[in-house]
Amino acid sequence: MRKEIKEIIEELLPLREQLKNHALYQKLTSTNDIKLFMELHVYAVWDFMSLLKALQVNLTCVSLPWVPVKNAKLARFINEITVAEESDIDNNGDVKSHFEMYLSAMLEMNCDTLMIENFIKNIANGSALETELELLSISEEVKDFLRFTFDIIATNEAHKIAAAFTFGREDVIPDMFIKIVDETSNNTNKKFDNFIYYLNRHIELDGDEHGPLSLEMIAELCKDDSSKWVDVLTVAKKALEVRIQLWNAIEQQIVVHQLQEA
């Protein structure tokens, strides 16, 4: 592992510890808590795919006529992740994207999916992302999380997109999701099954395969360019900060809901 990667991991440790030990996880004590979590978290599941697709655009050939890519190793890595994220096998043996798996888990638990489905339908019909964000009746922290993702994508700089992808998602997801699994797996409600399957699938893929390969991608993209390594650290810190803000907002909404139910 390059020394720059080690230094970045060390720099990010306090933020990662905040995420790993966030109070949100202990608040997930009932089915209603999980439902509220999922209804807010689903937007982060959705925008992850755009980060991935931005890397695919930058690192593989998706235009015609086809030409060889600069780095076939990176192209293979991104294409492998795309296969897993866009067309994985769900709990019932059906082929689905991870976003669709998440939606299925939400429907199984009787979550409200109308807002996220209308949001995506409107974007698919050509409505601007910012317009749809303004119309969403959802916390500003969720909107800020999405805005950060698409601001990074808009740079069209592969190393910055890879930094948000790697340190804000692939490298940190196992820690976060293990905590959620720990809090939910003792619940005997069968409606949790698809949700826990989704979480465990990400822990498996991101921890065993995607996380380590993502670090290699960062190293390949930055090499000996010191300015790129500075960019990576800056983007990585911001990615974790907006995740913490998202978790704070979800925790606060769950606490309010719990007090209303008491």
Backbone as CSV, one residue per row, in Angstrom:
resi,resn,N_x,N_y,N_z,CA_x,CA_y,CA_z,C_x,C_y,C_z
1,MET,0.838,-1.197,0.000,0.000,0.000,0.000,0.874,1.248,0.000
2,ARG,0.540,2.210,-0.855,1.315,3.437,-0.934,1.230,4.218,0.378
3,LYS,2.300,4.966,0.649,2.328,5.735,1.890,1.226,6.796,1.908
4,GLU,0.883,7.352,0.736,-0.180,8.360,0.683,-1.526,7.773,1.130
5,ILE,-1.790,6.531,0.724,-3.021,5.866,1.148,-3.027,5.687,2.660
6,LYS,-1.904,5.231,3.196,-1.801,5.039,4.641,-2.020,6.350,5.389
7,GLU,-1.453,7.433,4.852,-1.583,8.738,5.503,-3.036,9.218,5.476
8,ILE,-3.705,8.995,4.351,-5.102,9.405,4.240,-5.966,8.599,5.204
9,ILE,-5.752,7.299,5.257,-6.515,6.445,6.174,-6.326,6.923,7.622
10,GLU,-5.097,7.289,7.972,-4.814,7.779,9.319,-5.523,9.110,9.575
11,GLU,-5.505,9.996,8.573,-6.168,11.293,8.697,-7.678,11.143,8.874
12,LEU,-8.231,10.147,8.232,-9.681,9.951,8.249,-10.170,9.171,9.472
13,LEU,-9.254,8.620,10.231,-9.632,7.748,11.341,-10.619,8.381,12.319
14,PRO,-10.417,9.645,12.751,-11.392,10.230,13.688,-12.804,10.299,13.111
15,LEU,-12.924,10.650,11.826,-14.235,10.712,11.193,-14.842,9.318,11.053
16,ARG,-14.008,8.355,10.711,-14.497,6.974,10.593,-14.967,6.445,11.937
17,GLU,-14.263,6.804,12.998,-14.666,6.380,14.337,-16.000,6.998,14.723
18,GLN,-16.216,8.265,14.324,-17.510,8.895,14.583,-18.637,8.126,13.909
19,LEU,-18.393,7.712,12.671,-19.407,6.950,11.946,-19.610,5.569,12.560
20,LYS,-18.515,4.916,12.872,-18.590,3.557,13.399,-19.322,3.515,14.727
21,ASN,-19.173,4.565,15.529,-19.764,4.587,16.868,-20.926,5.570,16.977
22,HIS,-21.544,5.889,15.853,-22.621,6.884,15.860,-23.807,6.381,16.682
23,ALA,-24.438,7.322,17.382,-25.575,6.980,18.241,-26.783,6.502,17.447
24,LEU,-26.821,6.764,16.144,-27.948,6.336,15.319,-28.215,4.843,15.454
25,TYR,-27.140,4.050,15.460,-27.314,2.600,15.431,-28.111,2.092,16.631
26,GLN,-27.875,2.699,17.791,-28.591,2.266,18.995,-30.054,2.718,18.995
27,LYS,-30.381,3.649,18.102,-31.765,4.131,18.019,-32.641,3.211,17.180
28,LEU,-32.049,2.267,16.477,-32.810,1.376,15.590,-33.353,0.203,16.397
29,THR,-34.371,0.497,17.199,-34.864,-0.498,18.155,-36.218,-1.092,17.787
30,SER,-36.851,-0.569,16.739,-38.169,-1.086,16.370,-38.310,-1.092,14.854
31,THR,-39.352,-1.766,14.390,-39.630,-1.785,12.951,-39.869,-0.380,12.424
32,ASN,-40.570,0.443,13.190,-40.827,1.819,12.750,-39.536,2.628,12.641
33,ASP,-38.578,2.365,13.540,-37.277,3.043,13.461,-36.559,2.675,12.166
34,ILE,-36.565,1.373,11.848,-35.904,0.904,10.627,-36.588,1.481,9.394
35,LYS,-37.907,1.528,9.411,-38.648,2.075,8.281,-38.277,3.531,8.034
36,LEU,-38.208,4.312,9.090,-37.850,5.722,8.950,-36.421,5.863,8.446
37,PHE,-35.526,5.036,8.989,-34.141,5.048,8.514,-34.080,4.789,7.018
38,MET,-34.780,3.754,6.565,-34.723,3.364,5.164,-35.320,4.434,4.246
39,GLU,-36.403,5.069,4.688,-37.053,6.091,3.872,-36.151,7.297,3.641
40,LEU,-35.203,7.530,4.535,-34.255,8.630,4.376,-32.945,8.166,3.728
41,HIS,-32.502,6.978,4.106,-31.228,6.455,3.606,-31.294,6.044,2.135
42,VAL,-32.484,5.752,1.636,-32.633,5.263,0.263,-32.052,6.238,-0.761
43,TYR,-32.030,7.525,-0.441,-31.469,8.507,-1.377,-29.958,8.334,-1.533
44,ALA,-29.307,7.909,-0.444,-27.867,7.629,-0.516,-27.602,6.341,-1.289
45,VAL,-28.546,5.398,-1.219,-28.433,4.177,-2.019,-28.561,4.527,-3.495
46,TRP,-29.469,5.431,-3.799,-29.690,5.840,-5.193,-28.504,6.614,-5.771
47,ASP,-28.010,7.620,-5.044,-26.975,8.476,-5.656,-25.624,7.774,-5.769
48,PHE,-25.440,6.697,-5.003,-24.221,5.899,-5.153,-24.048,5.418,-6.587
49,MET,-25.164,5.044,-7.225,-25.080,4.524,-8.587,-24.564,5.576,-9.550
50,SER,-24.868,6.839,-9.304,-24.355,7.898,-10.178,-22.852,8.086,-9.992
51,LEU,-22.370,7.937,-8.759,-20.912,7.964,-8.541,-20.244,6.858,-9.338
52,LEU,-20.811,5.668,-9.255,-20.254,4.517,-9.963,-20.284,4.751,-11.470
53,LYS,-21.414,5.253,-11.968,-21.539,5.473,-13.405,-20.600,6.578,-13.886
54,ALA,-20.358,7.577,-13.036,-19.410,8.629,-13.399,-18.009,8.056,-13.568
55,LEU,-17.653,7.115,-12.706,-16.354,6.453,-12.847,-16.323,5.590,-14.101
56,GLN,-17.428,4.934,-14.394,-17.480,4.106,-15.601,-17.306,4.969,-16.861
57,VAL,-17.925,6.155,-16.857,-17.776,7.078,-17.984,-16.325,7.529,-18.124
58,ASN,-15.676,7.794,-16.980,-14.302,8.310,-17.002,-13.253,7.239,-17.285
59,LEU,-13.518,6.005,-16.872,-12.457,4.999,-16.891,-12.667,3.879,-17.905
60,THR,-13.855,3.834,-18.519,-14.098,2.841,-19.560,-14.583,3.571,-20.809
61,CYS,-14.761,2.863,-21.878,-15.290,3.472,-23.100,-16.780,3.190,-23.184
62,VAL,-17.592,4.258,-23.097,-19.038,4.106,-23.205,-19.595,4.944,-24.353
63,SER,-18.713,5.301,-25.283,-19.139,6.069,-26.446,-18.821,5.288,-27.717
64,LEU,-19.395,5.740,-28.800,-19.174,5.099,-30.100,-18.490,6.062,-31.062
65,PRO,-17.593,5.588,-31.895,-17.100,4.204,-31.941,-16.180,3.909,-30.759
66,TRP,-16.121,2.647,-30.386,-15.301,2.232,-29.245,-13.823,2.413,-29.550
67,VAL,-13.072,2.804,-28.529,-11.610,2.859,-28.617,-11.041,2.242,-27.347
68,PRO,-9.822,1.719,-27.385,-9.224,1.126,-26.185,-9.085,2.154,-25.063
69,VAL,-9.258,1.704,-23.837,-9.137,2.597,-22.688,-7.669,2.736,-22.282
70,LYS,-7.387,3.786,-21.515,-6.010,4.032,-21.085,-5.527,2.984,-20.088
71,ASN,-6.431,2.540,-19.219,-6.039,1.615,-18.156,-7.067,0.497,-18.063
72,ALA,-6.757,-0.635,-18.676,-7.695,-1.757,-18.724,-7.954,-2.330,-17.326
73,LYS,-6.973,-2.226,-16.444,-7.136,-2.736,-15.083,-8.234,-1.968,-14.353
74,LEU,-8.205,-0.624,-14.484,-9.241,0.179,-13.851,-10.600,-0.051,-14.509
75,ALA,-10.600,-0.214,-15.822,-11.855,-0.477,-16.541,-12.478,-1.778,-16.057
76,ARG,-11.654,-2.798,-15.893,-12.164,-4.090,-15.421,-12.737,-3.966,-14.015
77,PHE,-12.041,-3.241,-13.165,-12.487,-3.066,-11.785,-13.857,-2.384,-11.741
78,ILE,-13.999,-1.288,-12.471,-15.265,-0.558,-12.466,-16.375,-1.389,-13.092
79,ASN,-16.052,-2.095,-14.161,-17.074,-2.935,-14.797,-17.521,-4.063,-13.871
80,GLU,-16.592,-4.630,-13.102,-16.954,-5.689,-12.158,-17.876,-5.158,-11.064
81,ILE,-17.580,-3.960,-10.559,-18.431,-3.370,-9.531,-19.809,-3.060,-10.120
82,THR,-19.827,-2.568,-11.346,-21.099,-2.249,-11.995,-21.977,-3.478,-12.133
83,VAL,-21.380,-4.594,-12.501,-22.147,-5.841,-12.603,-22.785,-6.177,-11.265
84,ALA,-21.998,-6.067,-10.191,-22.506,-6.412,-8.863,-23.569,-5.429,-8.386
85,GLU,-23.366,-4.140,-8.648,-24.287,-3.127,-8.138,-25.550,-2.993,-8.986
86,GLU,-25.410,-3.211,-10.290,-26.522,-2.961,-11.199,-27.313,-4.224,-11.537
87,SER,-26.708,-5.389,-11.295,-27.387,-6.633,-11.689,-26.970,-7.793,-10.790
88,ASP,-27.168,-7.627,-9.484,-26.810,-8.656,-8.509,-27.975,-9.642,-8.356
89,ILE,-27.755,-10.682,-7.579,-28.795,-11.674,-7.284,-29.376,-11.363,-5.913
90,ASP,-30.690,-11.186,-5.856,-31.304,-10.825,-4.580,-31.601,-12.050,-3.715
91,ASN,-32.275,-11.815,-2.604,-32.557,-12.863,-1.619,-33.417,-13.989,-2.184
92,ASN,-34.142,-13.700,-3.269,-35.026,-14.692,-3.880,-34.457,-15.287,-5.170
93,GLY,-33.213,-14.954,-5.479,-32.588,-15.487,-6.682,-32.884,-14.703,-7.937
94,ASP,-33.508,-13.526,-7.809,-33.816,-12.690,-8.965,-32.700,-11.673,-9.207
95,VAL,-32.537,-11.280,-10.466,-31.511,-10.293,-10.822,-32.077,-8.890,-10.611
96,LYS,-31.381,-8.102,-9.790,-31.811,-6.728,-9.503,-30.595,-5.861,-9.197
97,SER,-30.757,-4.571,-9.418,-29.746,-3.639,-8.925,-29.864,-3.570,-7.409
98,HIS,-28.804,-3.102,-6.761,-28.861,-2.973,-5.307,-29.905,-1.942,-4.883
99,PHE,-30.100,-0.917,-5.702,-31.152,0.057,-5.393,-32.520,-0.617,-5.417
100,GLU,-32.769,-1.436,-6.420,-34.051,-2.139,-6.510,-34.209,-3.150,-5.376
101,MET,-33.104,-3.773,-4.972,-33.152,-4.669,-3.819,-33.568,-3.903,-2.565
102,TYR,-33.039,-2.702,-2.435,-33.360,-1.870,-1.274,-34.831,-1.480,-1.299
103,LEU,-35.322,-1.093,-2.479,-36.736,-0.751,-2.610,-37.626,-1.943,-2.266
104,SER,-37.216,-3.133,-2.713,-37.982,-4.337,-2.399,-38.044,-4.574,-0.897
105,ALA,-36.910,-4.352,-0.233,-36.872,-4.503,1.222,-37.780,-3.474,1.893
106,MET,-37.797,-2.266,1.342,-38.676,-1.223,1.884,-40.141,-1.620,1.735
107,LEU,-40.501,-2.120,0.561,-41.886,-2.520,0.324,-42.287,-3.670,1.232
108,GLU,-41.351,-4.596,1.471,-41.616,-5.733,2.357,-41.938,-5.261,3.769
109,MET,-41.327,-4.141,4.160,-41.540,-3.605,5.507,-42.624,-2.535,5.548
110,ASN,-43.328,-2.373,4.422,-44.398,-1.374,4.329,-43.899,0.051,4.526
111,CYS,-42.685,0.318,4.030,-42.168,1.687,4.036,-42.903,2.507,2.980
112,ASP,-42.853,3.813,3.129,-43.406,4.716,2.123,-42.341,4.936,1.048
113,THR,-42.587,4.424,-0.152,-41.629,4.568,-1.257,-42.109,5.564,-2.308
114,LEU,-43.262,6.182,-2.071,-43.847,7.052,-3.090,-42.949,8.237,-3.419
115,MET,-42.345,8.849,-2.404,-41.542,10.046,-2.640,-40.283,9.735,-3.455
116,ILE,-39.551,8.682,-3.095,-38.345,8.341,-3.843,-38.704,7.872,-5.253
117,GLU,-39.813,7.157,-5.407,-40.201,6.684,-6.734,-40.616,7.840,-7.637
118,ASN,-41.350,8.813,-7.095,-41.725,9.988,-7.887,-40.509,10.838,-8.221
119,PHE,-39.588,10.945,-7.279,-38.338,11.682,-7.479,-37.574,11.117,-8.682
120,ILE,-37.414,9.812,-8.711,-36.671,9.165,-9.804,-37.465,9.229,-11.111
121,LYS,-38.775,9.054,-11.032,-39.601,9.119,-12.240,-39.489,10.489,-12.891
122,ASN,-39.516,11.550,-12.087,-39.430,12.904,-12.627,-38.067,13.173,-13.255
123,ILE,-37.003,12.661,-12.620,-35.662,12.826,-13.190,-35.551,12.042,-14.499
124,ALA,-36.126,10.850,-14.518,-36.110,10.041,-15.747,-36.855,10.737,-16.879
125,ASN,-37.833,11.560,-16.518,-38.614,12.281,-17.526,-37.982,13.617,-17.915
126,GLY,-36.781,13.885,-17.384,-36.038,15.063,-17.818,-36.007,16.226,-16.866
127,SER,-36.630,16.094,-15.700,-36.596,17.184,-14.730,-35.197,17.319,-14.134
128,ALA,-34.776,18.554,-13.862,-33.441,18.804,-13.317,-33.343,18.320,-11.878
129,LEU,-32.175,17.803,-11.524,-31.963,17.285,-10.166,-32.251,18.354,-9.126
130,GLU,-31.719,19.562,-9.303,-31.896,20.611,-8.299,-33.362,20.984,-8.149
131,THR,-34.096,20.985,-9.249,-35.537,21.259,-9.183,-36.234,20.230,-8.315
132,GLU,-35.914,18.970,-8.531,-36.539,17.892,-7.761,-36.115,17.925,-6.295
133,LEU,-34.864,18.301,-6.043,-34.411,18.416,-4.658,-35.189,19.497,-3.918
134,GLU,-35.422,20.623,-4.594,-36.168,21.714,-3.969,-37.589,21.284,-3.627
135,LEU,-38.157,20.412,-4.441,-39.538,19.979,-4.234,-39.670,18.892,-3.170
136,LEU,-38.560,18.214,-2.838,-38.609,17.119,-1.869,-38.945,17.619,-0.472
137,SER,-39.903,16.971,0.168,-40.228,17.285,1.560,-39.387,16.390,2.455
138,ILE,-38.127,16.741,2.568,-37.174,15.898,3.276,-36.113,16.799,3.895
139,SER,-35.383,16.306,4.871,-34.423,17.137,5.605,-33.336,17.685,4.687
140,GLU,-32.842,18.860,5.044,-31.793,19.508,4.243,-30.510,18.681,4.218
141,GLU,-30.269,17.911,5.282,-29.055,17.089,5.315,-29.063,16.021,4.223
142,VAL,-30.244,15.475,3.936,-30.355,14.507,2.842,-30.070,15.205,1.516
143,LYS,-30.646,16.373,1.335,-30.428,17.137,0.107,-28.956,17.530,-0.039
144,ASP,-28.336,17.953,1.063,-26.922,18.338,1.021,-26.037,17.137,0.671
145,PHE,-26.422,15.968,1.159,-25.675,14.752,0.845,-25.702,14.508,-0.663
146,LEU,-26.879,14.631,-1.271,-27.006,14.427,-2.708,-26.277,15.512,-3.485
147,ARG,-26.384,16.752,-3.017,-25.704,17.858,-3.714,-24.197,17.652,-3.714
148,PHE,-23.651,17.201,-2.595,-22.208,16.941,-2.545,-21.826,15.899,-3.588
149,THR,-22.573,14.808,-3.647,-22.284,13.752,-4.619,-22.246,14.295,-6.039
150,PHE,-23.267,15.060,-6.395,-23.339,15.520,-7.782,-22.406,16.695,-8.065
151,ASP,-22.015,17.440,-7.034,-20.968,18.462,-7.211,-19.641,17.799,-7.554
152,ILE,-19.338,16.695,-6.881,-18.098,15.966,-7.168,-18.158,15.367,-8.568
153,ILE,-19.292,14.781,-8.929,-19.441,14.220,-10.276,-19.242,15.304,-11.329
154,ALA,-19.755,16.512,-11.059,-19.680,17.615,-12.023,-18.247,18.083,-12.293
155,THR,-17.315,17.783,-11.388,-15.922,18.150,-11.643,-15.355,17.382,-12.832
156,ASN,-15.917,16.205,-13.077,-15.451,15.314,-14.149,-13.980,14.949,-13.979
157,GLU,-13.521,14.971,-12.736,-12.139,14.593,-12.427,-12.171,13.232,-11.733
158,ALA,-11.618,12.252,-12.412,-11.759,10.867,-11.964,-11.220,10.648,-10.552
159,HIS,-10.105,11.295,-10.200,-9.528,11.041,-8.879,-10.413,11.585,-7.764
160,LYS,-11.134,12.691,-8.024,-12.042,13.234,-7.017,-13.285,12.354,-6.882
161,ILE,-13.820,11.916,-8.011,-14.982,11.019,-7.977,-14.607,9.721,-7.271
162,ALA,-13.413,9.216,-7.578,-12.939,7.987,-6.946,-12.743,8.172,-5.447
163,ALA,-12.341,9.362,-5.021,-12.153,9.629,-3.593,-13.481,9.562,-2.853
164,ALA,-14.523,10.184,-3.427,-15.851,10.126,-2.801,-16.384,8.696,-2.804
165,PHE,-16.152,8.004,-3.902,-16.601,6.621,-4.056,-15.904,5.694,-3.069
166,THR,-14.593,5.845,-2.956,-13.789,4.933,-2.137,-13.909,5.225,-0.652
167,PHE,-13.600,6.460,-0.266,-13.529,6.767,1.166,-14.886,7.158,1.759
168,GLY,-15.814,7.597,0.897,-17.137,7.955,1.386,-18.128,6.814,1.313
169,ARG,-17.789,5.774,0.541,-18.730,4.666,0.342,-18.059,3.310,0.561
170,GLU,-17.287,2.849,-0.415,-16.805,1.467,-0.407,-15.985,1.116,0.834
171,ASP,-15.115,2.009,1.244,-14.198,1.683,2.337,-14.844,1.801,3.710
172,VAL,-15.935,2.557,3.810,-16.535,2.821,5.116,-17.843,2.061,5.329
173,ILE,-18.468,1.604,4.258,-19.772,0.939,4.367,-19.745,-0.311,5.258
174,PRO,-18.743,-1.190,5.149,-18.760,-2.367,6.035,-18.883,-2.019,7.513
175,ASP,-18.105,-1.033,7.968,-18.169,-0.637,9.376,-19.573,-0.179,9.756
176,MET,-20.169,0.666,8.917,-21.496,1.210,9.216,-22.560,0.123,9.197
177,PHE,-22.535,-0.701,8.161,-23.594,-1.687,7.993,-23.491,-2.827,8.997
178,ILE,-22.267,-3.166,9.420,-22.115,-4.180,10.468,-22.831,-3.721,11.739
179,LYS,-22.705,-2.435,12.043,-23.373,-1.892,13.230,-24.895,-2.000,13.094
180,ILE,-25.408,-1.702,11.902,-26.851,-1.769,11.693,-27.331,-3.217,11.777
181,VAL,-26.568,-4.141,11.182,-26.922,-5.559,11.268,-26.939,-6.020,12.720
182,ASP,-25.938,-5.578,13.489,-25.881,-5.952,14.904,-27.141,-5.511,15.648
183,GLU,-27.644,-4.324,15.287,-28.808,-3.778,15.999,-30.122,-4.398,15.525
184,THR,-30.151,-4.910,14.281,-31.424,-5.392,13.733,-31.549,-6.911,13.677
185,SER,-30.424,-7.620,13.654,-30.484,-9.063,13.399,-31.126,-9.846,14.546
186,ASN,-31.183,-9.271,15.737,-31.832,-9.954,16.852,-33.354,-9.842,16.796
187,ASN,-33.832,-8.982,15.898,-35.272,-8.832,15.748,-35.820,-10.005,14.939
188,THR,-36.819,-10.656,15.435,-37.334,-11.863,14.778,-38.354,-11.548,13.683
189,ASN,-38.625,-10.267,13.457,-39.579,-9.887,12.420,-39.048,-10.296,11.050
190,LYS,-39.771,-11.176,10.363,-39.321,-11.691,9.069,-39.258,-10.607,8.005
191,LYS,-39.941,-9.487,8.247,-39.897,-8.402,7.276,-38.504,-7.773,7.188
192,PHE,-37.635,-8.108,8.129,-36.266,-7.600,8.105,-35.379,-8.398,7.161
193,ASP,-35.811,-9.560,6.711,-34.924,-10.497,6.008,-34.248,-9.883,4.788
194,ASN,-35.010,-9.243,3.902,-34.422,-8.684,2.687,-33.508,-7.506,2.989
195,PHE,-33.859,-6.733,4.018,-33.005,-5.612,4.418,-31.663,-6.123,4.936
196,ILE,-31.711,-7.125,5.802,-30.471,-7.677,6.348,-29.653,-8.348,5.251
197,TYR,-30.333,-8.997,4.299,-29.620,-9.586,3.162,-28.882,-8.504,2.381
198,TYR,-29.552,-7.395,2.132,-28.922,-6.270,1.415,-27.684,-5.777,2.172
199,LEU,-27.829,-5.573,3.470,-26.705,-5.089,4.281,-25.540,-6.080,4.254
200,ASN,-25.841,-7.347,4.457,-24.784,-8.363,4.474,-24.103,-8.491,3.119
201,ARG,-24.878,-8.329,2.050,-24.294,-8.398,0.699,-23.282,-7.277,0.497
202,HIS,-23.613,-6.081,0.984,-22.673,-4.963,0.864,-21.444,-5.171,1.746
203,ILE,-21.658,-5.691,2.932,-20.515,-5.970,3.812,-19.565,-6.947,3.139
204,GLU,-20.137,-7.970,2.534,-19.336,-8.993,1.849,-18.568,-8.410,0.666
205,LEU,-19.268,-7.709,-0.208,-18.638,-7.188,-1.419,-17.649,-6.068,-1.114
206,ASP,-18.083,-5.102,-0.295,-17.241,-3.933,-0.052,-16.043,-4.253,0.828
207,GLY,-16.237,-5.136,1.798,-15.135,-5.470,2.690,-14.122,-6.402,2.059
208,ASP,-14.621,-7.427,1.348,-13.726,-8.452,0.806,-13.152,-8.105,-0.556
209,GLU,-13.905,-7.372,-1.382,-13.488,-7.154,-2.765,-13.385,-5.678,-3.135
210,HIS,-14.506,-4.980,-3.085,-14.559,-3.635,-3.647,-13.706,-2.628,-2.880
211,GLY,-13.726,-2.698,-1.549,-12.942,-1.751,-0.759,-11.462,-1.773,-1.092
212,PRO,-10.807,-2.941,-0.997,-9.375,-3.014,-1.328,-9.075,-2.609,-2.773
213,LEU,-9.928,-3.004,-3.719,-9.704,-2.629,-5.115,-9.886,-1.128,-5.330
214,SER,-10.789,-0.520,-4.566,-10.989,0.923,-4.668,-9.729,1.685,-4.262
215,LEU,-9.035,1.182,-3.252,-7.779,1.821,-2.834,-6.734,1.713,-3.938
216,GLU,-6.715,0.581,-4.628,-5.806,0.436,-5.763,-6.168,1.432,-6.861
217,MET,-7.447,1.661,-7.067,-7.893,2.616,-8.076,-7.387,4.014,-7.744
218,ILE,-7.495,4.414,-6.494,-6.984,5.725,-6.074,-5.496,5.842,-6.387
219,ALA,-4.740,4.816,-6.037,-3.298,4.827,-6.280,-2.990,4.941,-7.770
220,GLU,-3.733,4.220,-8.601,-3.524,4.265,-10.052,-3.836,5.650,-10.610
221,LEU,-4.879,6.288,-10.096,-5.301,7.583,-10.624,-4.401,8.726,-10.180
222,CYS,-3.847,8.610,-8.986,-3.026,9.702,-8.445,-1.535,9.524,-8.715
223,LYS,-1.056,8.306,-8.605,0.366,7.998,-8.796,1.246,8.976,-8.013
224,ASP,2.102,9.732,-8.686,3.031,10.621,-7.972,2.624,12.085,-8.049
225,ASP,1.355,12.338,-8.360,0.858,13.710,-8.461,0.400,14.181,-7.074
226,SER,1.213,14.994,-6.431,0.930,15.404,-5.052,-0.366,16.214,-4.947
227,SER,-0.671,17.014,-5.970,-1.889,17.822,-5.921,-3.135,16.938,-5.937
228,LYS,-3.062,15.831,-6.663,-4.196,14.906,-6.695,-4.392,14.239,-5.337
229,TRP,-3.302,13.917,-4.666,-3.418,13.305,-3.340,-4.050,14.284,-2.347
230,VAL,-3.725,15.579,-2.481,-4.359,16.602,-1.632,-5.859,16.650,-1.916
231,ASP,-6.212,16.617,-3.197,-7.630,16.605,-3.578,-8.359,15.407,-2.983
232,VAL,-7.728,14.253,-3.048,-8.351,13.027,-2.539,-8.656,13.157,-1.052
233,LEU,-7.708,13.659,-0.286,-7.926,13.817,1.148,-9.051,14.809,1.419
234,THR,-9.063,15.919,0.694,-10.096,16.946,0.881,-11.483,16.387,0.595
235,VAL,-11.626,15.694,-0.537,-12.916,15.119,-0.913,-13.322,14.018,0.067
236,ALA,-12.358,13.193,0.476,-12.653,12.092,1.400,-13.179,12.625,2.730
237,LYS,-12.545,13.663,3.251,-12.998,14.254,4.518,-14.421,14.786,4.384
238,LYS,-14.660,15.515,3.303,-15.994,16.085,3.097,-17.041,14.993,2.937
239,ALA,-16.676,13.907,2.246,-17.617,12.794,2.052,-18.035,12.189,3.392
240,LEU,-17.089,12.036,4.291,-17.400,11.478,5.611,-18.172,12.485,6.461
241,GLU,-17.845,13.760,6.316,-18.558,14.790,7.083,-20.029,14.866,6.688
242,VAL,-20.316,14.811,5.370,-21.730,14.874,4.966,-22.456,13.588,5.355
243,ARG,-21.749,12.470,5.421,-22.363,11.218,5.899,-22.713,11.347,7.380
244,ILE,-21.825,11.904,8.161,-22.099,12.103,9.588,-23.295,13.031,9.765
245,GLN,-23.358,14.096,8.964,-24.491,15.016,9.035,-25.791,14.310,8.651
246,LEU,-25.712,13.431,7.659,-26.885,12.637,7.272,-27.324,11.742,8.420
247,TRP,-26.371,11.045,9.044,-26.682,10.172,10.182,-27.264,10.985,11.340
248,ASN,-26.705,12.177,11.593,-27.243,13.036,12.654,-28.712,13.367,12.399
249,ALA,-29.017,13.711,11.158,-30.379,14.104,10.802,-31.346,12.927,10.952
250,ILE,-30.915,11.752,10.506,-31.777,10.572,10.625,-31.992,10.225,12.093
251,GLU,-30.918,10.289,12.886,-31.049,10.006,14.321,-32.044,10.957,14.970
252,GLN,-31.942,12.248,14.648,-32.833,13.239,15.249,-34.285,12.971,14.892
253,GLN,-34.537,12.592,13.636,-35.909,12.317,13.216,-36.457,11.064,13.904
254,ILE,-35.595,10.067,14.101,-36.029,8.856,14.805,-36.351,9.181,16.265
255,VAL,-35.530,9.997,16.906,-35.779,10.372,18.302,-37.111,11.107,18.424
256,VAL,-37.361,12.037,17.509,-38.632,12.772,17.517,-39.805,11.807,17.349
257,HIS,-39.661,10.866,16.443,-40.713,9.891,16.190,-40.946,9.007,17.403
258,GLN,-39.852,8.605,18.064,-39.978,7.769,19.249,-40.691,8.505,20.376
259,LEU,-40.402,9.794,20.527,-41.059,10.587,21.558,-42.551,10.762,21.263
260,GLN,-42.875,10.888,19.986,-44.285,11.007,19.596,-45.054,9.730,19.868
261,GLU,-44.360,8.581,19.744,-45.016,7.296,19.960,-45.133,6.944,21.445
262,ALA,-44.285,7.566,22.257,-44.240,7.230,23.696,-45.537,7.614,24.409
